[in-house]
Coordinates of C-alpha atoms in Angstrom, one line a residue:
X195 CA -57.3 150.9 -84.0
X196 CA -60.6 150.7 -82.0
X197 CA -61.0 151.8 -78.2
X198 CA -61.3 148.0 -77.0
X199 CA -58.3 147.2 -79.4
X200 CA -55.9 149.4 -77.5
X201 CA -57.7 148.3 -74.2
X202 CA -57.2 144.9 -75.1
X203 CA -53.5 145.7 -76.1
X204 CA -52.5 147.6 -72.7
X205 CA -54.3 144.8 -70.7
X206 CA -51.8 142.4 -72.5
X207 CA -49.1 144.3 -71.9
X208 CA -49.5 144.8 -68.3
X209 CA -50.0 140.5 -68.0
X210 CA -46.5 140.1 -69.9
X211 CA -44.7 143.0 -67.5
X212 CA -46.4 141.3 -64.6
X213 CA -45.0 137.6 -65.8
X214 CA -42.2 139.4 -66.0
X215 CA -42.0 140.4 -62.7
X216 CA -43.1 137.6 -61.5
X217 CA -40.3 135.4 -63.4
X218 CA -37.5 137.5 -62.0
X219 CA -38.9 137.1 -58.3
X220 CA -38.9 133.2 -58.4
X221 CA -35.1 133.7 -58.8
X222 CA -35.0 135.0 -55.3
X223 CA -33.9 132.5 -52.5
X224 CA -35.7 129.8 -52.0
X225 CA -37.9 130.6 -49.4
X226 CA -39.5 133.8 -50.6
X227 CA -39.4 132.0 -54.3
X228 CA -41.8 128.9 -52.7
X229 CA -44.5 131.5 -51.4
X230 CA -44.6 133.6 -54.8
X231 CA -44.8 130.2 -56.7
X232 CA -47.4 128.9 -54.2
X233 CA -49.2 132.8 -54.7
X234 CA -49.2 132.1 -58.8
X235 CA -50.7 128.7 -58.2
X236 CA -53.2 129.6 -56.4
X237 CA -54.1 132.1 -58.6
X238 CA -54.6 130.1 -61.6
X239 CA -56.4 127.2 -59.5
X240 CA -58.9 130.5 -58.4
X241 CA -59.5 131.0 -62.1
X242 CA -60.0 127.8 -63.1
X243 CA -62.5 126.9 -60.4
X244 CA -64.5 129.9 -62.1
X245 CA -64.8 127.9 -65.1
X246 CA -67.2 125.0 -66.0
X247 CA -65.5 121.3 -66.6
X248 CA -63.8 121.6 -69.7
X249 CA -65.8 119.8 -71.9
X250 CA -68.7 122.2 -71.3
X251 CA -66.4 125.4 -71.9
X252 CA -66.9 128.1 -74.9
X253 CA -63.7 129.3 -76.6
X254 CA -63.3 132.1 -74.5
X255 CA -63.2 129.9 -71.4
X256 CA -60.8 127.1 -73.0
X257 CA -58.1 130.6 -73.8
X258 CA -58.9 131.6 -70.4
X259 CA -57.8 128.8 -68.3
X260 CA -55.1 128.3 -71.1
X261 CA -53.6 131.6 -70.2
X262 CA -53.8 130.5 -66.1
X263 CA -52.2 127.5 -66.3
X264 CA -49.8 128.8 -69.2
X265 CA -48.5 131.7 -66.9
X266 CA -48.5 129.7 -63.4
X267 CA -46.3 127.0 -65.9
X268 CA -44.0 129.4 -66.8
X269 CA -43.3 130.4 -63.0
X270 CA -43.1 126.5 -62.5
X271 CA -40.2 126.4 -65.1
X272 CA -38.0 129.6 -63.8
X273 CA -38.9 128.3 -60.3
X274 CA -37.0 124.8 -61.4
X275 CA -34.8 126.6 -63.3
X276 CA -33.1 128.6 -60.4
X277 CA -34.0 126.2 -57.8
X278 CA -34.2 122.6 -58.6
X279 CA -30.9 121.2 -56.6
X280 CA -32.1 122.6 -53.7
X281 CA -35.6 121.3 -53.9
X282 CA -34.3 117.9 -54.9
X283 CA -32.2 118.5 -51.5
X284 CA -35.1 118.9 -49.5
X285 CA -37.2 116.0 -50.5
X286 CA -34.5 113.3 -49.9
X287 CA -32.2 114.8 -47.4
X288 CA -29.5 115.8 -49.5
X289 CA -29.9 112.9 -51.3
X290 CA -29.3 109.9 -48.5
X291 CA -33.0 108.7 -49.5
X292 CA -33.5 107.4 -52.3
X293 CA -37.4 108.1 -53.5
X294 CA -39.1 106.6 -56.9
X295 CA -40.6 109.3 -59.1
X296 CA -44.2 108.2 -57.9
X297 CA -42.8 109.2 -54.2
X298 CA -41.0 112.4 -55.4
X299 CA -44.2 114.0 -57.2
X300 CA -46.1 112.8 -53.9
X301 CA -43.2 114.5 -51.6
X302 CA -43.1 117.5 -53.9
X303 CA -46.7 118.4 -53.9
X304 CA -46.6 118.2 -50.0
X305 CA -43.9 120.3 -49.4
X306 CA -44.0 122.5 -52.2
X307 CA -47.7 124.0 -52.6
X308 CA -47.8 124.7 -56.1
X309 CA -45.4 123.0 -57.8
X310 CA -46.9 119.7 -58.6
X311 CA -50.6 118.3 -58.1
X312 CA -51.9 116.8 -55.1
X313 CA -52.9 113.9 -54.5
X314 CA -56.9 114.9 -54.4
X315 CA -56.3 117.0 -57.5
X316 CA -55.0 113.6 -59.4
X317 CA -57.5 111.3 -58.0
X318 CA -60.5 114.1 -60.0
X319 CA -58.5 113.6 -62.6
X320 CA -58.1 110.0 -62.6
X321 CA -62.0 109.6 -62.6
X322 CA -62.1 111.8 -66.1
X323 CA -61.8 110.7 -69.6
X324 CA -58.6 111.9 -71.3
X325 CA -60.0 114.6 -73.3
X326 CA -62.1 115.5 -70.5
X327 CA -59.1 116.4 -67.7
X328 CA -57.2 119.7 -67.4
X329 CA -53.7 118.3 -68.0
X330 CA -52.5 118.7 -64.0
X331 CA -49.6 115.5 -65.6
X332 CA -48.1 118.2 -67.7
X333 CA -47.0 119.8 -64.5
X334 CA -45.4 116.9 -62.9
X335 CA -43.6 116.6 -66.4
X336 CA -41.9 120.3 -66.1
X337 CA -40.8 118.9 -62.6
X338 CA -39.0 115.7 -63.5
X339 CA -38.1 117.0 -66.6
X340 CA -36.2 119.3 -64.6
X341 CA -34.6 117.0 -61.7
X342 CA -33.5 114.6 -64.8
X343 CA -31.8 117.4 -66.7
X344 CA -29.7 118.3 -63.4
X345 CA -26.5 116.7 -63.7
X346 CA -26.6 116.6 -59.7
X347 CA -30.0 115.6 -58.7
X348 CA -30.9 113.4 -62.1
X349 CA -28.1 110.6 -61.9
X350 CA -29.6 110.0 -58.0
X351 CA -33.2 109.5 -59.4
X352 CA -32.2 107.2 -62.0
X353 CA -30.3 105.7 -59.2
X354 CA -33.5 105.4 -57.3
X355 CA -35.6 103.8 -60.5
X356 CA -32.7 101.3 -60.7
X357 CA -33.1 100.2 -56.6
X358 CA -35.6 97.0 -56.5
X359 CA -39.3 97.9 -55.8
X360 CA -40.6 97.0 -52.4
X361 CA -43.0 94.7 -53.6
X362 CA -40.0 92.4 -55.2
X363 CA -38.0 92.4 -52.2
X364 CA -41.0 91.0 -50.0
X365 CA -41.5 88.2 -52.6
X366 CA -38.1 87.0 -53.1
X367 CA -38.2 84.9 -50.5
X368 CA -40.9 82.7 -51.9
X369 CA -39.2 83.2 -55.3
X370 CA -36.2 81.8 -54.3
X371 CA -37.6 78.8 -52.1
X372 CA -40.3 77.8 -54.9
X373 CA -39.1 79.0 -57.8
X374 CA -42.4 80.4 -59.5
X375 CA -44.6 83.4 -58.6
X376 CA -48.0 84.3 -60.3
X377 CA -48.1 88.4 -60.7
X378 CA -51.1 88.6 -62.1
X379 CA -50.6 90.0 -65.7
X380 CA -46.9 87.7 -65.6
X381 CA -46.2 84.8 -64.7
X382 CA -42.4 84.0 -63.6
X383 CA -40.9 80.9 -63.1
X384 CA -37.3 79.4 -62.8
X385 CA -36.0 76.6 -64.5
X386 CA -32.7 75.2 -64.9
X387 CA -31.5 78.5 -63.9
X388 CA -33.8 80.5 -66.8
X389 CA -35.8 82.9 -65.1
X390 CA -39.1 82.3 -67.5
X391 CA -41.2 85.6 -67.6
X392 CA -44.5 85.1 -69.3
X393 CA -47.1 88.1 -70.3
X394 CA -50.3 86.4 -69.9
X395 CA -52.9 89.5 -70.8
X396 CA -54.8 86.9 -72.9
X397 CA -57.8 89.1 -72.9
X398 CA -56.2 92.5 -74.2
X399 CA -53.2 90.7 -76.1
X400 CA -50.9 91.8 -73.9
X401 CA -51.4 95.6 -74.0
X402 CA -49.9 97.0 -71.5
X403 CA -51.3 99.3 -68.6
X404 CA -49.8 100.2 -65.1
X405 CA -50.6 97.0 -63.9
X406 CA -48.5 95.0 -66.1
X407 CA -45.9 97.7 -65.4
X408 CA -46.2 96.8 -61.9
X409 CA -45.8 93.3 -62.2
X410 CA -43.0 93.4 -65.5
X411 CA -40.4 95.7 -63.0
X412 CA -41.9 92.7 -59.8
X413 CA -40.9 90.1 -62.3
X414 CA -37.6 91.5 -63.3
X415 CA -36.6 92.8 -59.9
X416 CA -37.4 88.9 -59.1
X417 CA -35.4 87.3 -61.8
X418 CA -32.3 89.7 -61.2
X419 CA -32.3 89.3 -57.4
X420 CA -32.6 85.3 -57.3
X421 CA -28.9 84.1 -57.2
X422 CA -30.0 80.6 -58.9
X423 CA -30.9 82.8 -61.7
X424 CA -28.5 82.7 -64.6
X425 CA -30.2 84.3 -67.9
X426 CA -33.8 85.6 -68.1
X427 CA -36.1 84.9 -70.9
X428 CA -39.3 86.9 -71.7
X429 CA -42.2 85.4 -74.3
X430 CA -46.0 85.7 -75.0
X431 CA -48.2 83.8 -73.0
X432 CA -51.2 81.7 -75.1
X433 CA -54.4 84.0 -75.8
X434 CA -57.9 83.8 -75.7
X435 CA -58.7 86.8 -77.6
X436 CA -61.3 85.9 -80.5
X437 CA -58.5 87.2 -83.4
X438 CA -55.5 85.5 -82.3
X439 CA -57.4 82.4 -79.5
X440 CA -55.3 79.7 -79.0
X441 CA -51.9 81.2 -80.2
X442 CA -48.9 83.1 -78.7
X443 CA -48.7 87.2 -78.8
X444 CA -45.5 88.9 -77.6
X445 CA -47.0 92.4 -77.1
X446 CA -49.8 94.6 -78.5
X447 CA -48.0 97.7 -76.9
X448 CA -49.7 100.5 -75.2
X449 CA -53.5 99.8 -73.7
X450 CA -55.3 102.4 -76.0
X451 CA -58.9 101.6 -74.7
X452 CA -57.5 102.5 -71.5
X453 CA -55.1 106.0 -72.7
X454 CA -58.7 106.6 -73.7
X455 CA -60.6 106.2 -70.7
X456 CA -58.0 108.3 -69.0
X457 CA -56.2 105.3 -67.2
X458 CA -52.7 105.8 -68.6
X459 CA -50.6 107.7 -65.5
X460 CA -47.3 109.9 -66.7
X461 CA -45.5 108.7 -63.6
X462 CA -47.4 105.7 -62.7
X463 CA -46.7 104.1 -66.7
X464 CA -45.2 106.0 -69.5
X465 CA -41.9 107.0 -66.8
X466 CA -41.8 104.2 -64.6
X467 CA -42.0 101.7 -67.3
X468 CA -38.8 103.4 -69.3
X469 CA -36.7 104.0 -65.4
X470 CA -37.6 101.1 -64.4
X471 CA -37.9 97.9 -65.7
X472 CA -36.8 98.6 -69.2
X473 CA -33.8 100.0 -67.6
X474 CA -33.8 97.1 -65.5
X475 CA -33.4 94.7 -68.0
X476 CA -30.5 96.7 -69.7
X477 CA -28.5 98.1 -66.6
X478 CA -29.6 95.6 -64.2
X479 CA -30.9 96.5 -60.4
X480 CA -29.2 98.5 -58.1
X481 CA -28.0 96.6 -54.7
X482 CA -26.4 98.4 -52.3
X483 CA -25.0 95.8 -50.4
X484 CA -21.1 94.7 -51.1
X485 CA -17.8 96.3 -51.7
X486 CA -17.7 100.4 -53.4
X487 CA -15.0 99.2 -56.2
X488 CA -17.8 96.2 -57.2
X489 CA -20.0 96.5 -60.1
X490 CA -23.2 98.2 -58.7
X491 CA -25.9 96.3 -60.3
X492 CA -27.0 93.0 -60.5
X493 CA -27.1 92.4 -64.0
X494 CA -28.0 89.1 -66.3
X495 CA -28.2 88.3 -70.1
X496 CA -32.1 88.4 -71.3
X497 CA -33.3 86.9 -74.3
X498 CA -36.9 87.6 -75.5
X499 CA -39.2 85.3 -78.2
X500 CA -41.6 87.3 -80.5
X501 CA -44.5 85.0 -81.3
X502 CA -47.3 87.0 -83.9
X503 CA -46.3 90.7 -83.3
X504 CA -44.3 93.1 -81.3
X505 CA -45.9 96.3 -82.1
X506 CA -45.3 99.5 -80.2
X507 CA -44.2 99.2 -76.8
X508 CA -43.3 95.3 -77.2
X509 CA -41.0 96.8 -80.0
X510 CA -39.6 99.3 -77.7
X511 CA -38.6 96.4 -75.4
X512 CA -36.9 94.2 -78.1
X513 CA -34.2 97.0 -78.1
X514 CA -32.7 96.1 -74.7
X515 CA -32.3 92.5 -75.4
X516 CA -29.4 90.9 -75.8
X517 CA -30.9 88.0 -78.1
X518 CA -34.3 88.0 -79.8
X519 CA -36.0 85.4 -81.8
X520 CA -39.3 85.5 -83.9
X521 CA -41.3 83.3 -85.2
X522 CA -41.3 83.4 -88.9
X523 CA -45.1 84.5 -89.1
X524 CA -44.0 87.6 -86.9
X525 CA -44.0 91.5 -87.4
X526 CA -42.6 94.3 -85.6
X527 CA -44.0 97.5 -85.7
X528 CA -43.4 101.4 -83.5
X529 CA -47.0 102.7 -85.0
X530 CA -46.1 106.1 -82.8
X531 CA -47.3 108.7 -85.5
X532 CA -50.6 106.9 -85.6
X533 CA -51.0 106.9 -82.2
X534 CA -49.9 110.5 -81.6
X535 CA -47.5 109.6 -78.4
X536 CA -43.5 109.3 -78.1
X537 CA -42.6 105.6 -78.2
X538 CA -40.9 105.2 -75.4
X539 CA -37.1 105.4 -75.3
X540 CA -37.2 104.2 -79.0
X541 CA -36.4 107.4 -80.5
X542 CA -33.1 107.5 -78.7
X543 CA -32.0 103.5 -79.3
X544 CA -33.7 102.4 -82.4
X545 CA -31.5 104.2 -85.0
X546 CA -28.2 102.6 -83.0
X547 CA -30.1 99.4 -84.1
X548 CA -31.1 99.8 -87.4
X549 CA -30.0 102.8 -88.9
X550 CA -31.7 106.2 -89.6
X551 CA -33.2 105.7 -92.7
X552 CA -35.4 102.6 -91.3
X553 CA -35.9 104.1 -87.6
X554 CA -37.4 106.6 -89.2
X555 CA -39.8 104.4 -91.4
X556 CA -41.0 102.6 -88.5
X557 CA -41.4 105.8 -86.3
X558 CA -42.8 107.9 -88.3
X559 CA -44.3 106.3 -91.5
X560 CA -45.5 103.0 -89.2
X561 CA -44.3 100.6 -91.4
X562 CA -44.1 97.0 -90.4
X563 CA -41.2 94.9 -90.7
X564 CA -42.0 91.0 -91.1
X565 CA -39.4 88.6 -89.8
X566 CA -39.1 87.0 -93.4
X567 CA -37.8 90.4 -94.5
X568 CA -33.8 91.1 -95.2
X569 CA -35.0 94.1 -92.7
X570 CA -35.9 91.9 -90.1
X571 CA -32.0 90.8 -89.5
X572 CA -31.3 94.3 -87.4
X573 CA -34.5 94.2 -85.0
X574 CA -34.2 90.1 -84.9
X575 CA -31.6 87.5 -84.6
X576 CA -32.8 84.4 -85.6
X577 CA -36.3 83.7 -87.3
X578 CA -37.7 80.3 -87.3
X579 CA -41.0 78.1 -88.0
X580 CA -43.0 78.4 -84.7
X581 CA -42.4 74.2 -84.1
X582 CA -38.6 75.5 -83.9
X583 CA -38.9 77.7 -81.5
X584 CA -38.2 76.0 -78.4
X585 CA -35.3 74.5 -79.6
X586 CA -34.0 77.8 -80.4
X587 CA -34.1 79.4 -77.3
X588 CA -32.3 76.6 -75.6
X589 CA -29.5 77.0 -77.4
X590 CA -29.6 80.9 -77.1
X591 CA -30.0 80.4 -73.2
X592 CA -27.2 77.9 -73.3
X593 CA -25.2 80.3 -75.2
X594 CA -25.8 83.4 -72.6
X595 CA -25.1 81.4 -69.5
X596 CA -22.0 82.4 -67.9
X597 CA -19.6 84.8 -65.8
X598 CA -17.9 86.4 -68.9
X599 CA -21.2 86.7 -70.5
X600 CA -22.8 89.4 -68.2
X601 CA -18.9 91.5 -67.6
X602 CA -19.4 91.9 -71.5
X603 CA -22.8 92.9 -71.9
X604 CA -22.4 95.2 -69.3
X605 CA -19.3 96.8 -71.4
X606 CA -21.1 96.7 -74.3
X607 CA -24.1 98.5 -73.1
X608 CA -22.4 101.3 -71.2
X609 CA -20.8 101.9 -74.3
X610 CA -23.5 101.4 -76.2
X611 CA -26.2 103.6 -74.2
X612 CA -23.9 105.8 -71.8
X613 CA -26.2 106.2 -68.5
X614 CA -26.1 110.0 -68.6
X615 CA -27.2 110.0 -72.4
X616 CA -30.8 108.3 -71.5
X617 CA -31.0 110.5 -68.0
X618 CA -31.0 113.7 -70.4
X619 CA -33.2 111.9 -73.2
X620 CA -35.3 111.2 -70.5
X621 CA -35.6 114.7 -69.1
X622 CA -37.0 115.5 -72.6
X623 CA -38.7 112.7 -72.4
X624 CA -40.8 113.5 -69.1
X625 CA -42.4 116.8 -71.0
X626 CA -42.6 116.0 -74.2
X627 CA -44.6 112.8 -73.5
X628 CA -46.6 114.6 -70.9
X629 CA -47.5 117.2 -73.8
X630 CA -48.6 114.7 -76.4
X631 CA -50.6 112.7 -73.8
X632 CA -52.8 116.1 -74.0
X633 CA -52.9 117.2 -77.7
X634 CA -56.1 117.1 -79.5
X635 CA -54.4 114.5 -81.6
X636 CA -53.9 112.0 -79.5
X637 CA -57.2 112.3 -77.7
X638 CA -58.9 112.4 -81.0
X639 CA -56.7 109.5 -82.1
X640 CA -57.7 107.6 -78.9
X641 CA -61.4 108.1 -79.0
X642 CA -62.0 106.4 -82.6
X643 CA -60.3 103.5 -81.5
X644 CA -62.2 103.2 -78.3
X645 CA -65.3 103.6 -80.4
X646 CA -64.5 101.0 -83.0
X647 CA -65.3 98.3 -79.7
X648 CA -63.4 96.3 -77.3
X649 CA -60.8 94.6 -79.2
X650 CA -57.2 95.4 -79.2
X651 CA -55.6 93.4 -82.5
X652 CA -53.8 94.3 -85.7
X653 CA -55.3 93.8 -88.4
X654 CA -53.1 91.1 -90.9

């Protein structure tokens, strides 16, 4: 063995005694373990601002800010590990407030120096190209992943995710008076007691970014809160995109073009989407007003029309519905090896759906499943020629109306999808997304479809 071999050997083995060290201390009480996790941090941010922008790295630098962040991560983790109830504590007051995951990474970072980002730290980020950023989301990942797991702090946040957003609560008014509210990205409007949600991304086919996130969880806060509301119904608006112009599109799923150009937030999309409105839609929103021995929630029946494809994330939300229908030209499709990320909550509800055998064809082989198909009957529950359509759904709306309706759904689904089941999927969720958001795959992935040009649409 060569002089610089063993010197490179004894240099390694003084950084692992020193982890070591280091990952025993953060078990000490909490206020000594915040100042040694705030020491490690700053550390590895020291080392890091060393280095060029990542792109322009050699090898050498890419292993050495690895190692930094690797070792700081791994303090993160033990940190979490010994102390996560009583930093959960801390942000919310023993849990009387009741923050969204955007305002618990926000409160975290604040208090806890080291822990999570900062704000300023996210906003450099947020300017960079995916393959271009340092992965600071991975971090806020290890942190919820850890609040979620605890059995004591991760029922509260879900409980938080389930509480309407502020935005819905200033617009009910109008809601309720008028009956119809342009979102933006959705359109909502109440008819005969049918809340009528409409995605109207003509330009991008209804791909979905954190703006349609926002205005989905507005829409469905909207529809849930508005007493004159008896069953909501979600459907494609008509697009002007050059493929499919003039037609219907339920969903085209996850915005690649913007995952690419680095707009696709961890906390702001991929986790608020699944806690909140998708949640929403299944469990209902959280009201805190009336009697303790009452049902918590607001819940309602939904039923949800596929017009030319679900694919991805529009598949994902078929799941949650209590009555689908597709048009008999429609597919469905959870393309997630080909895009390189975690579909959603799919991997936990789609083989209750369908089985293993095809959950695992349309997760991990991509394959489409056409509503003409015997297939079809487990994702779908009625298929008809698109002049049908309408008629359909008002008998399915006609059908879902009603008292007994909801009490059973909601009996159904807590059996179905037990609430601390999807808290501890999401908890695996939180880091394992975060991960594949920043895996060469995925950015490679990513980048030839942004470079094939501006349209987002299957091909046929």
């Amino acid at each position: 063995m060569s002089v610089s071999t063993v010197a490179d050997a004894a240099q390694s083995a003084a950084a692992a005694d020193a982890l070591l060290a280091e990952l025993r201390a953060v078990d000490a009480p909490l206020p000594e373990a915040r100042q040694i996790l705030a020491r490690a941090a700053d550390d590895a941010a020291a080392i890091l601002a060393t280095l060029p922008p990542r792109p322009e790295r050699t090898e050498d630098q890419r292993d050495m800010a690895a190692e930094a962040r690797g070792t700081v991560r791994c303090l993160r983790h033990a940190f979490l590990d010994s102390h996560v109830d009583a930093v959960y504590d801390e942000l919310t007051d023993r849990r009387t407030r009741y923050l969204r995951i955007e305002e618990l990474v926000e409160a975290a970072a604040k208090a806890f120096p080291g822990l999570v980002p900062t704000a300023g730290q996210l906003a450099e980020e947020r300017a960079l190209q995916q393959a271009d950023k340092d992965g600071h989301e991975i971090d806020q990942g290890i942190f919820l992943s850890a609040v979620l797991r605890s059995p004591r702090s991760g029922p509260h946040l879900v409980d938080a995710m389930l509480r309407p957003t502020a935005r819905a609560l200033q617009l009910l008014p109008q809601f309720t008076r008028t009956g119809s509210v342009d979102l933006g990205s959705v359109r909502l409007e109440r008819v005969d007691g049918v809340a009528h949600l409409t995605m109207v991304r003509e330009d991008c086919l209804n791909a979905e970014d954190g703006r349609q996130v926002e205005d989905m969880e507005t829409a469905v806060d909207l529809a849930l809160l508005d007493p004159q509301v008896e069953v909501g119904l979600l459907r494609g608006g008509v697009m002007s995109h050059p493929r499919y112009k003039g037609r219907r599109v339920f969903s085209a799923g996850i915005n690649l073009k913007t995952l690419h150009s680095g707009g696709i937030s961890l906390v702001d999309f991929l986790l608020r989407r699944e806690l909140g409105y998708i949640h929403k839609l299944l469990r209902g929103v959280l009201v805190k007003d009336g009697a303790i021995w009452r049902p918590r929630t607001i819940d309602k029946p939904w039923v949800a029309v596929v017009d030319s494809f679900a694919i991805g994330g529009g598949a994902q939300l078929l799941l949650v519905f209590d009555h689908v229908i597709a048009a008999k030209d429609a597919f469905v499709s959870i393309p997630a090896a080909q895009e390189g990320i975690i579909p959603g909550v799919s991997n936990f509800r789609l083989t209750r759906c369908v089985g293993a055998r095809l959950a695992r064809q349309l997760i991990l082989e991509g394959r489409r499943v056409f509503a003409g198909e015997p297939d079809a009957a487990l994702l779908v529950d009625e298929v008809h020629d698109a002049d049908q359509l309408d008629a359909a759904v008002e008998r399915s709306v006609e059908r879902m109306r009603g008292d007994a309706v909801v009490a059973n759904r909601r009996m159904m689904n807590s059996a179905e999808e037990p609430i601390d089941d999807f808290r501890r999927y999401m908890a695996d969720f939180a880091l394992q997304q975060a991960l594949r958001m920043y895996s060469e795959d995925v950015i490679n992935k990513v980048g030839r479809f942004a470079n094939r040009g501006t349209a987002q649409a299957p091909a046929r």
